Tab-separated table of C-alpha atoms in Angstrom:
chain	number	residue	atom	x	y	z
A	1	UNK	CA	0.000	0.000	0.000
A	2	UNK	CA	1.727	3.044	-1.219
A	3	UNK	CA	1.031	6.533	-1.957
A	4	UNK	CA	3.313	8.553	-3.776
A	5	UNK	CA	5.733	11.282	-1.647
A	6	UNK	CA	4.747	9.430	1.686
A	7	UNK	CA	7.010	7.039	3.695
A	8	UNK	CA	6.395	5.445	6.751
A	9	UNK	CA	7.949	3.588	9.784
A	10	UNK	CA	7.605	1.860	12.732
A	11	UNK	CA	9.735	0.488	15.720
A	12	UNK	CA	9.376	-0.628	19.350
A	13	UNK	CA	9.965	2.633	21.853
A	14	UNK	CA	8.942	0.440	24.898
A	15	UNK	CA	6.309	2.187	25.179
A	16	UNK	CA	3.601	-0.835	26.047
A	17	UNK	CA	3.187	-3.222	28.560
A	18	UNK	CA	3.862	-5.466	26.186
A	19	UNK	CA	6.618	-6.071	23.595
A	20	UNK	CA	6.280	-5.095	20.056
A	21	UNK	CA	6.034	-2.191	17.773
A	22	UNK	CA	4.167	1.278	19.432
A	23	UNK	CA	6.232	4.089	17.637
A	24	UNK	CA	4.723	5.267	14.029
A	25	UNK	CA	5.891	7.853	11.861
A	26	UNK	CA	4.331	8.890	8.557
A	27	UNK	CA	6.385	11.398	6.609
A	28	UNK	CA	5.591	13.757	3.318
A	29	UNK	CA	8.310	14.662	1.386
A	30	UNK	CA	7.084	17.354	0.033
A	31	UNK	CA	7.389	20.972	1.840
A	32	UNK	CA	3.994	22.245	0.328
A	33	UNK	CA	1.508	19.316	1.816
A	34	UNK	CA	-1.388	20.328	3.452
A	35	UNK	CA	-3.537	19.353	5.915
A	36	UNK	CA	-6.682	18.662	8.547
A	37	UNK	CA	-7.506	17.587	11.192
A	38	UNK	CA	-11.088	16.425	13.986
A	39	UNK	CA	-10.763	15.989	17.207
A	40	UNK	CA	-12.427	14.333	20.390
A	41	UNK	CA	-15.538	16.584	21.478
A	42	UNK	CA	-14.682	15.324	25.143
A	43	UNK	CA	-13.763	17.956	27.134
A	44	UNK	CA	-10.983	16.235	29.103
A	45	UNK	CA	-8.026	16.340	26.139
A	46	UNK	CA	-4.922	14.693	25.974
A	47	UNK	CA	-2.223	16.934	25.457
A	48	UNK	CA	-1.395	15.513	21.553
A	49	UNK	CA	-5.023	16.781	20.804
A	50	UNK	CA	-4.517	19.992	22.152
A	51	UNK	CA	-1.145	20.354	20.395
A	52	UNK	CA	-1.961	19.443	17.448
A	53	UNK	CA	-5.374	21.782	17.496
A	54	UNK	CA	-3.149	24.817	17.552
A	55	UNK	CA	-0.866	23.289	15.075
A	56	UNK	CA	-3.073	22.426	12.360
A	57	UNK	CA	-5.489	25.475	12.218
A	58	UNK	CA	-1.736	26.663	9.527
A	59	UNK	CA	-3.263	23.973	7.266
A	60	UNK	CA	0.320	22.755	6.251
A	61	UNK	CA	2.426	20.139	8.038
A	62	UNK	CA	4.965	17.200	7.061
A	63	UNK	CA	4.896	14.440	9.500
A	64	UNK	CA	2.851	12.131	12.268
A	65	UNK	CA	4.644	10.668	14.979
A	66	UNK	CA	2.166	8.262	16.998
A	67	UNK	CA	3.130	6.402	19.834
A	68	UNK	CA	0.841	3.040	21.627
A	69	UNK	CA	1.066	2.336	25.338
A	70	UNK	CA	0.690	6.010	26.880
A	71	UNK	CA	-2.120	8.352	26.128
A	72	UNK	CA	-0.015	11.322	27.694
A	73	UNK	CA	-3.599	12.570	28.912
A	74	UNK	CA	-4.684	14.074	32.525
A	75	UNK	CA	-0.779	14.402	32.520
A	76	UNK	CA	-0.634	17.833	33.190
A	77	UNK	CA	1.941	21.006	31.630
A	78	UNK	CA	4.518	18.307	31.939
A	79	UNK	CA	2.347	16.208	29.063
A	80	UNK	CA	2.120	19.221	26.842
A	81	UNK	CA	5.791	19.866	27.070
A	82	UNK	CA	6.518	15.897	26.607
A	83	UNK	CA	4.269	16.260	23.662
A	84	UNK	CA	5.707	19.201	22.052
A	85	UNK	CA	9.537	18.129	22.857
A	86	UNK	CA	8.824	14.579	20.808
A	87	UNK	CA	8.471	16.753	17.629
A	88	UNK	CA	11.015	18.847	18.083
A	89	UNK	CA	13.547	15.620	18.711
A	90	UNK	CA	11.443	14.181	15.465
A	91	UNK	CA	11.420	17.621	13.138
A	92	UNK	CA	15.337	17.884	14.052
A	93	UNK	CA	16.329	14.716	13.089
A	94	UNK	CA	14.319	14.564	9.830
A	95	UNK	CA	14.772	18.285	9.101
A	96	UNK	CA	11.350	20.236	9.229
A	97	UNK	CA	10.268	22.504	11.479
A	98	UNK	CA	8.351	21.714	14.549
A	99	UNK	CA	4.872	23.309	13.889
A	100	UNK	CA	4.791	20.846	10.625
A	101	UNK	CA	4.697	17.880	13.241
A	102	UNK	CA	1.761	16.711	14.343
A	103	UNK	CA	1.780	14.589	17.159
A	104	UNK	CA	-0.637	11.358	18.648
A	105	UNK	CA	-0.979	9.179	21.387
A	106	UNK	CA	-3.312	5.913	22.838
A	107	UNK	CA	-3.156	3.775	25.562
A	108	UNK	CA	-2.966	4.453	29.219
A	109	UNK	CA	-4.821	7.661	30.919
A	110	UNK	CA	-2.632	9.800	33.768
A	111	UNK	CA	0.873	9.184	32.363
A	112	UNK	CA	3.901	10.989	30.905
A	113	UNK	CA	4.892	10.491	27.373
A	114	UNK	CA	8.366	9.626	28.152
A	115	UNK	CA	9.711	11.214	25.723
A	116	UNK	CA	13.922	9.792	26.510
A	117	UNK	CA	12.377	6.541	25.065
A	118	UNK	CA	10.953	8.298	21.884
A	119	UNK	CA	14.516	10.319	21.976
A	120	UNK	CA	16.436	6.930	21.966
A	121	UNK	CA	14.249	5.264	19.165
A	122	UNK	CA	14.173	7.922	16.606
A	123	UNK	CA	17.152	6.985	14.741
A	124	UNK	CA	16.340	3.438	13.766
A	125	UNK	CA	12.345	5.239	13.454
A	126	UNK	CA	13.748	7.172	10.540
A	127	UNK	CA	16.132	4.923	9.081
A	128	UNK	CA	13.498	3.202	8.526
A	129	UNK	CA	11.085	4.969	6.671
A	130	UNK	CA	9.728	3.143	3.498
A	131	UNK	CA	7.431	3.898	0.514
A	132	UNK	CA	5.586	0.347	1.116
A	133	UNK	CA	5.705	0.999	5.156
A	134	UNK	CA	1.939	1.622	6.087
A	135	UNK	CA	1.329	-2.031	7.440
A	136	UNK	CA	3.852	-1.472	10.202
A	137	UNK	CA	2.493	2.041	10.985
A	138	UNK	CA	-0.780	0.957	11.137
A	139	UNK	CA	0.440	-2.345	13.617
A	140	UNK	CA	2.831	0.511	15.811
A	141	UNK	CA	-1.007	1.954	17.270
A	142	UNK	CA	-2.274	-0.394	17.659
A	143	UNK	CA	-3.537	-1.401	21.456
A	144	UNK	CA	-6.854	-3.495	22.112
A	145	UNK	CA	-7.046	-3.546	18.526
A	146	UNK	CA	-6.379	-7.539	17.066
A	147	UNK	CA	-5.773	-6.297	13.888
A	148	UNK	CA	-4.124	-3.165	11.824
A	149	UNK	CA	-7.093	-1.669	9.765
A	150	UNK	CA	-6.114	0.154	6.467
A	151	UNK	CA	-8.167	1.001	3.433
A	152	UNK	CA	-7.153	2.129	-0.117
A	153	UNK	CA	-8.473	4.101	-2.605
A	154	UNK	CA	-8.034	5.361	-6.123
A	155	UNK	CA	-9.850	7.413	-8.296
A	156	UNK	CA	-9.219	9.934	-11.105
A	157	UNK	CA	-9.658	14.182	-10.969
A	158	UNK	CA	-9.057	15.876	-14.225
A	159	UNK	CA	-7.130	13.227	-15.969
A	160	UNK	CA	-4.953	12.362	-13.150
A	161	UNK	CA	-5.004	9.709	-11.165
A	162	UNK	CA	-5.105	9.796	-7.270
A	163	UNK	CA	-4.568	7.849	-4.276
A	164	UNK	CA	-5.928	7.701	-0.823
A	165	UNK	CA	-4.305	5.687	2.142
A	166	UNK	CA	-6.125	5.194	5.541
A	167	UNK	CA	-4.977	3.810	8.580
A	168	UNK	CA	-6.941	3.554	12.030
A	169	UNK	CA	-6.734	2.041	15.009
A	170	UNK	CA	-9.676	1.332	17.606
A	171	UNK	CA	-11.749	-1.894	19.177
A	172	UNK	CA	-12.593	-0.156	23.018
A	173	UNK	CA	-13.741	3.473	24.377
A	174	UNK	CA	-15.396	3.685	21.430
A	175	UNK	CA	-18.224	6.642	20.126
A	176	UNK	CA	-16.314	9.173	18.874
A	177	UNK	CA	-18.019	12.227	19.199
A	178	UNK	CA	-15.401	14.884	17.034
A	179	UNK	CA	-15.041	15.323	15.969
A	180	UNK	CA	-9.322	5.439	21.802
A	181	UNK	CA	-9.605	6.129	18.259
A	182	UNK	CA	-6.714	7.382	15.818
A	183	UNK	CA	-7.187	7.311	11.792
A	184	UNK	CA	-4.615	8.591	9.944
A	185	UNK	CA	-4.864	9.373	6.012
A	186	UNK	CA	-2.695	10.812	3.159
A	187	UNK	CA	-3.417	11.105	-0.254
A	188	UNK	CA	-1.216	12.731	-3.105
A	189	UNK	CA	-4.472	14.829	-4.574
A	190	UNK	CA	-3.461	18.337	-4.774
A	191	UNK	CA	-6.334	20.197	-2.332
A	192	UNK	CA	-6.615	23.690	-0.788
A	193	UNK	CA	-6.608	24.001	2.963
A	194	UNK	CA	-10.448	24.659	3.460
A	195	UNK	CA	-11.688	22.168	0.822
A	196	UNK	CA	-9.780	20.034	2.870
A	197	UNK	CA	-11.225	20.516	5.704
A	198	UNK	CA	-15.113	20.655	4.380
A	199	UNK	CA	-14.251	17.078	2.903
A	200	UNK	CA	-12.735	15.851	5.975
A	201	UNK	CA	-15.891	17.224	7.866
A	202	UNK	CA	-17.922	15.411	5.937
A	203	UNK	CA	-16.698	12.275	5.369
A	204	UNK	CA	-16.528	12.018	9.588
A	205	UNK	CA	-19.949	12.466	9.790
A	206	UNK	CA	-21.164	10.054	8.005
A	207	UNK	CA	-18.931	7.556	9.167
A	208	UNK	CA	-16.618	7.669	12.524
A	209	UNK	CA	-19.510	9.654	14.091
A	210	UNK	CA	-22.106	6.902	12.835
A	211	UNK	CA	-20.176	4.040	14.949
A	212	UNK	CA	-19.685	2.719	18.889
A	213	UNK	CA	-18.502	0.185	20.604
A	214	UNK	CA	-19.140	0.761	24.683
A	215	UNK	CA	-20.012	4.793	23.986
A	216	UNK	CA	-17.275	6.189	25.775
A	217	UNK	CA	-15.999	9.328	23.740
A	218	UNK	CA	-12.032	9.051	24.094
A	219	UNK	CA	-10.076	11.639	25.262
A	220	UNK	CA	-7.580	11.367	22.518
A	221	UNK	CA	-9.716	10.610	19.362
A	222	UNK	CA	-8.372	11.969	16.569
A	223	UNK	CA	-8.642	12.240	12.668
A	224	UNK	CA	-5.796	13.742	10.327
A	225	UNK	CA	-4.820	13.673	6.712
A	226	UNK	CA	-1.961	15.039	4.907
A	227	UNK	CA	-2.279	15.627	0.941
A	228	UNK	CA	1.015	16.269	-0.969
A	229	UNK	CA	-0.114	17.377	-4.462
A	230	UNK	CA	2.120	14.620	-6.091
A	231	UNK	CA	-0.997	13.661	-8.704
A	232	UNK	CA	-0.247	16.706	-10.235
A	233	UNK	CA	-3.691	17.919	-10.835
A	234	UNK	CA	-4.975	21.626	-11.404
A	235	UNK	CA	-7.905	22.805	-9.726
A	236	UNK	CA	-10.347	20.374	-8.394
A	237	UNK	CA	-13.580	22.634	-9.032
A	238	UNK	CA	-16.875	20.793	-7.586
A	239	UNK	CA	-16.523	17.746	-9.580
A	240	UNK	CA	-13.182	17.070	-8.438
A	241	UNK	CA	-14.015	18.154	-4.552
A	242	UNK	CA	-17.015	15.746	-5.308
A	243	UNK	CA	-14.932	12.852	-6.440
A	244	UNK	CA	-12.392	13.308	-3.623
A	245	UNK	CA	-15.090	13.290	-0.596
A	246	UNK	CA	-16.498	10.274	-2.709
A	247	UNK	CA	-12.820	8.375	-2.057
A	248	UNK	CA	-12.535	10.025	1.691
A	249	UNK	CA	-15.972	9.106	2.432
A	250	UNK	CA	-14.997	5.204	0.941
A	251	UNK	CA	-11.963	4.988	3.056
A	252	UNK	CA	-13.188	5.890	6.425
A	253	UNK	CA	-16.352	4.223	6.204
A	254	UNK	CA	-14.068	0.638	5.884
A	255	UNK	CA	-12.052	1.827	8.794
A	256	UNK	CA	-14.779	2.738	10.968
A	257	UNK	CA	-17.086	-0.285	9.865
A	258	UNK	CA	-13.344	-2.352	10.772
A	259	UNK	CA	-13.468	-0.645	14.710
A	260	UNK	CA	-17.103	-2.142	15.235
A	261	UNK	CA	-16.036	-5.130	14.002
A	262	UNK	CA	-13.024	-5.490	16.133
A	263	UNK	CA	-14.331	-4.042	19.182
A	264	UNK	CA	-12.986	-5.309	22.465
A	265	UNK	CA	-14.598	-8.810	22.818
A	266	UNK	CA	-16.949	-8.440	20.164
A	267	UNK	CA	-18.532	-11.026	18.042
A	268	UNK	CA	-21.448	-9.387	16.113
A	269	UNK	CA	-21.223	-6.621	14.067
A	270	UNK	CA	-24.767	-5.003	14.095
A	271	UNK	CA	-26.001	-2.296	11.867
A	272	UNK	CA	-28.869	-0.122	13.117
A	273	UNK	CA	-31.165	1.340	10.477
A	274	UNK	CA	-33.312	3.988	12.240
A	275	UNK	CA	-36.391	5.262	10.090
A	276	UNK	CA	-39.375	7.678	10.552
A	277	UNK	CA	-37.897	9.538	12.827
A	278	UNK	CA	-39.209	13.513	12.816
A	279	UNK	CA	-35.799	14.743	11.687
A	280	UNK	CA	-31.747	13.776	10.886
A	281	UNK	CA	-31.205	14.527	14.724
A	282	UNK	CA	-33.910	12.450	16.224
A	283	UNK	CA	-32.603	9.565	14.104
A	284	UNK	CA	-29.727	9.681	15.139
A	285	UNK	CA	-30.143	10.186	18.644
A	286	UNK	CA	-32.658	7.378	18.655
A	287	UNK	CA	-30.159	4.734	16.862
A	288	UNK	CA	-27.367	5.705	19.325
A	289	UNK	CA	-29.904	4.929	22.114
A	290	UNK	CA	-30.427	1.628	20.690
A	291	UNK	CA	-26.787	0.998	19.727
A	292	UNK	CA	-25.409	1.877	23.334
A	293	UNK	CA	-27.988	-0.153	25.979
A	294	UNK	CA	-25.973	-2.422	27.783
A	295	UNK	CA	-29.278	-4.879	27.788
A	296	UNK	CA	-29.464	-4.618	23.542
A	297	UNK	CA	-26.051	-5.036	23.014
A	298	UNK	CA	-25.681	-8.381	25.697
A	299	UNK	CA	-28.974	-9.843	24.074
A	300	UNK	CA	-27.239	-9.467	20.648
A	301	UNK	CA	-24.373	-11.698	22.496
A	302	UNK	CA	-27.256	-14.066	23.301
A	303	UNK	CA	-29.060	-13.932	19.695
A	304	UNK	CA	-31.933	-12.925	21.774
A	305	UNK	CA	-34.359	-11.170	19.782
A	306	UNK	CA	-35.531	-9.255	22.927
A	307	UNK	CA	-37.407	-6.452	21.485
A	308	UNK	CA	-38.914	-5.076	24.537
A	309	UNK	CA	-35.137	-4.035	25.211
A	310	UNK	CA	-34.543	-1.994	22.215
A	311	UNK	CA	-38.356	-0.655	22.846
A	312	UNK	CA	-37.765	0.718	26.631
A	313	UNK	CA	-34.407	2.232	24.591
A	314	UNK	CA	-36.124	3.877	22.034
A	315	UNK	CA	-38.602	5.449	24.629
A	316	UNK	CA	-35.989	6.770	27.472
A	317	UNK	CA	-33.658	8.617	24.528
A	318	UNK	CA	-36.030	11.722	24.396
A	319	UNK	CA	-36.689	11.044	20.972
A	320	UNK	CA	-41.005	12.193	19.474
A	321	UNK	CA	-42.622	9.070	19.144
A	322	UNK	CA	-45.807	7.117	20.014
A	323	UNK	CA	-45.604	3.429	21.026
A	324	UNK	CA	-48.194	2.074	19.028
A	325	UNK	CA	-46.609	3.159	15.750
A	326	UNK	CA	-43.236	1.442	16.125
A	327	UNK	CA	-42.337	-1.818	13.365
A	328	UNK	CA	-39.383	-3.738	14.345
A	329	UNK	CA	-36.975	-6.073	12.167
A	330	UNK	CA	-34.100	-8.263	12.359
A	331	UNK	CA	-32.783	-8.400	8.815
A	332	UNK	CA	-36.039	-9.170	7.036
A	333	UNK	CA	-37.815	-10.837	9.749
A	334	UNK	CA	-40.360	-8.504	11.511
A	335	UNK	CA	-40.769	-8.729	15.637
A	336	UNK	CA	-42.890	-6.156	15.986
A	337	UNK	CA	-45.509	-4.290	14.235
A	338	UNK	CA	-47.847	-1.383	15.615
A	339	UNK	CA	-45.615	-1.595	18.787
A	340	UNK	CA	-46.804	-5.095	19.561
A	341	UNK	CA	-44.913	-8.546	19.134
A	342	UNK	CA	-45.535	-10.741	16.260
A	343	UNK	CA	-45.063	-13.362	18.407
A	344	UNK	CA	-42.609	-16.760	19.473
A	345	UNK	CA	-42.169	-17.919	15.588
A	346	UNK	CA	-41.177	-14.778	14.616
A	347	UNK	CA	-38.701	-14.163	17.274
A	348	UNK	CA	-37.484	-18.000	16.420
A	349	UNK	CA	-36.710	-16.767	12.740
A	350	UNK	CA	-35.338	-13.593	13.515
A	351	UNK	CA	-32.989	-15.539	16.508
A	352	UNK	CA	-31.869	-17.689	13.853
A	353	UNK	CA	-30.579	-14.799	11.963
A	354	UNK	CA	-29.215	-13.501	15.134
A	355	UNK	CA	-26.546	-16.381	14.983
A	356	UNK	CA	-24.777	-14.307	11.789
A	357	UNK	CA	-21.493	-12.862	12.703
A	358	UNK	CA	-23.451	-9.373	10.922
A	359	UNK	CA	-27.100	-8.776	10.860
A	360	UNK	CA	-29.100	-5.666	10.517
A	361	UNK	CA	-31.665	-4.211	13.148
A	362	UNK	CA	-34.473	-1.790	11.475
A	363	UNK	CA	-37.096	0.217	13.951
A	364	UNK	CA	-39.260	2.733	12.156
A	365	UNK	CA	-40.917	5.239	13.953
A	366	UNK	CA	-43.351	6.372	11.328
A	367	UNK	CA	-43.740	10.041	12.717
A	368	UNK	CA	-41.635	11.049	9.713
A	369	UNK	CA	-39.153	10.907	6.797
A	370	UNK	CA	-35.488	10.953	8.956
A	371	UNK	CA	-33.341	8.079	8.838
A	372	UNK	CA	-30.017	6.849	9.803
A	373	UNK	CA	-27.644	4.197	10.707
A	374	UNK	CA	-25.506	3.536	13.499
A	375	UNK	CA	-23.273	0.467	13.506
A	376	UNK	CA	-22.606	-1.220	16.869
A	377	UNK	CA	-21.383	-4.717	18.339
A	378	UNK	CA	-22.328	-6.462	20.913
A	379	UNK	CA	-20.956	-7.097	24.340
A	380	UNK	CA	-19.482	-10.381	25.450
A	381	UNK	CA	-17.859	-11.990	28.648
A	382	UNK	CA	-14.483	-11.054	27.340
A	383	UNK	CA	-14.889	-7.438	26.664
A	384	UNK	CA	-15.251	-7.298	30.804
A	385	UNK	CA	-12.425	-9.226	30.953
A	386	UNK	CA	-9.863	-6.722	28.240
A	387	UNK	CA	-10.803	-4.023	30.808
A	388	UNK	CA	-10.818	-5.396	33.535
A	389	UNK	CA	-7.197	-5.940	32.953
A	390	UNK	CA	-6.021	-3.138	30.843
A	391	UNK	CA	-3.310	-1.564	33.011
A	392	UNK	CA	-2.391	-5.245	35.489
């Protein structure tokens, strides 16, 4: 997976409990790339977020460092300064200035980056940066995750032929709100500042903000991308801007529909199609009602098609509705209709398709035209267990 102008690398710090790669850089060669960047909504930040808010509002910068193992957040001045000495040690050895790096960070809450480890691992970090190098990146942030997620995509603006690269890592304290969740992406389309940003915006929406796991709202979620310009087209104009959010949109919908997948323990991957609703907000606030109840998400575990749980859900999130209009389905197998059950054979057929690894959960409201989905997992003995354990 390459994309022209970028290189990447990855090495182990020591950073983790664990051994194994959790230091990633991602690199531009070019001096004239720009760039964007969403952020966690929560208002506890870790001190990479609130570095790299100042630092991106220039719209320009050259490289990513991302560390595993240490979130560097409730950590205080000392974090910031930890933070912002890690790309000065980076931008000196690679030769940019600071303010081009941006900086990231996942894994354990109330502890210093310690940034003599980064300082110590930098050489061999550059040395080995590598056109072909995104696997490794994407493995080096990895942290509950049991898999590195990247997507690719290509597409053509003006006659020219682009690429987009996307990496992410996430599986626990997952609903980001933005804008632990990182997603990195670079792309060698040539793109002003603010069309990069609208695009960005966008593409989030509709995807990373669409998605939970336990709907906890990290305090280090965060979302940049880096374009270089290497494609060598002219102006995009609204065809081209179209085309690009088209490929943005693409890419971060795999990597976010890859999260909910992998989520800490999970084992069902459940999409939940929210209809009727009065308007966009109501749906959505409905579906992440539905998406987040501990009770839904454990009788997905048990292929339970226990609809009374996703109808006390719908009726505590605040939501306009009226009980006796509410239809229920799991895939095509309706549970409810008029707000009443169908009964045990249809809860039989609808448990069997329950026992799929994905399956799709549809409620309409019918109080108007809204809808939206949320995609969700379900929660399992061993997702108690991953956090019950995270820091022993």
């Amino acid at each position: 997976m390459m994309v022209q102008g970028f290189r990447f690398s990855a090495v182990s710090a020591g950073l983790r409990k664990k051994a194994g790669l959790d230091l990633a850089l991602i690199l531009s060669d070019q001096d004239t790339t720009t760039a964007a960047g969403m952020f966690t909504t929560n208002r506890v930040k870790a001190a990479p977020v609130r570095l790299d808010q100042e630092r991106i509002r220039t719209g320009a910068a050259r490289a990513i460092i991302a560390n595993a193992g240490n979130a560097n957040a409730c950590s205080g001045r000392e974090g910031l300064d930890a933070a912002r000495r890690s790309a000065e040690l980076l931008a000196a050895t690679v030769g940019v200035k600071p303010e081009e790096v941006l900086v990231a960070s996942t894994g354990v809450i109330g502890q210093v980056l310690p940034v003599a480890r980064i300082e110590n691992a930098l050489p061999e970090l550059v040395e080995g940066l590598d056109p072909r190098g995104a696997p490794k990146a994407a493995e080096a942030i990895m942290t509950t995750d049991s898999f590195p997620k990247l997507s690719r995509f290509t597409g053509e603006v003006g006659g020219k032929p682009f690429t987009i690269l996307g990496m992410a890592k996430g599986a626990g304290m997952i609903m980001p709100d933005m804008a632990t969740m990182l997603c990195f992406v670079v792309t060698d389309l040539r793109i002003e500042t603010l069309a990069l940003r609208s695009a960005l915006r966008a593409a989030v929406q509709k995807t990373f903000n669409r998605i939970t796991v336990d709907g906890d709202t990290s305090t280090n979620d965060t979302v940049l991308v880096l374009a270089n310009g290497l494609a060598g087209n002219g102006s995009l104009g609204e065809s081209g801007e179209l085309a690009f959010r088209a490929g943005l949109t693409e890419v971060l919908g795999e990597l976010s529909e890859m999260i909910v997948r992998d989520g800490e323990g999970a084992s069902k991957l459940v999409h939940i199609h929210l209809k009727g609703a009065v308007d966009e907000g109501q749906a959505i606030l409905a579906a992440k009602t539905v998406a987040n109840s501990p009770l839904v998400k454990t009788a997905f575990y048990g292929q339970d098609p226990n609809w009374g749980r996703i109808m006390a859900a719908l009726g505590r999130s605040g939501v306009i509705m009226q009980e006796e209009r509410v239809d229920i389905w799991i895939d095509d197998v309706q549970i409810v209709a008029a707000g009443l059950g169908l009964g045990v054979e249809a809860e039989a057929r609808a448990a069997e398709r329950m026992h799929e690894a994905v399956f799709d959960v549809t409620v309409d409201l019918h109080m108007g035209r809204a809808e939206e989905r949320v995609s969700t997992c379900d929660f399992t003995h061993k997702y108690v267990s991953i956090n019950a354990d995270y820091r022993t």
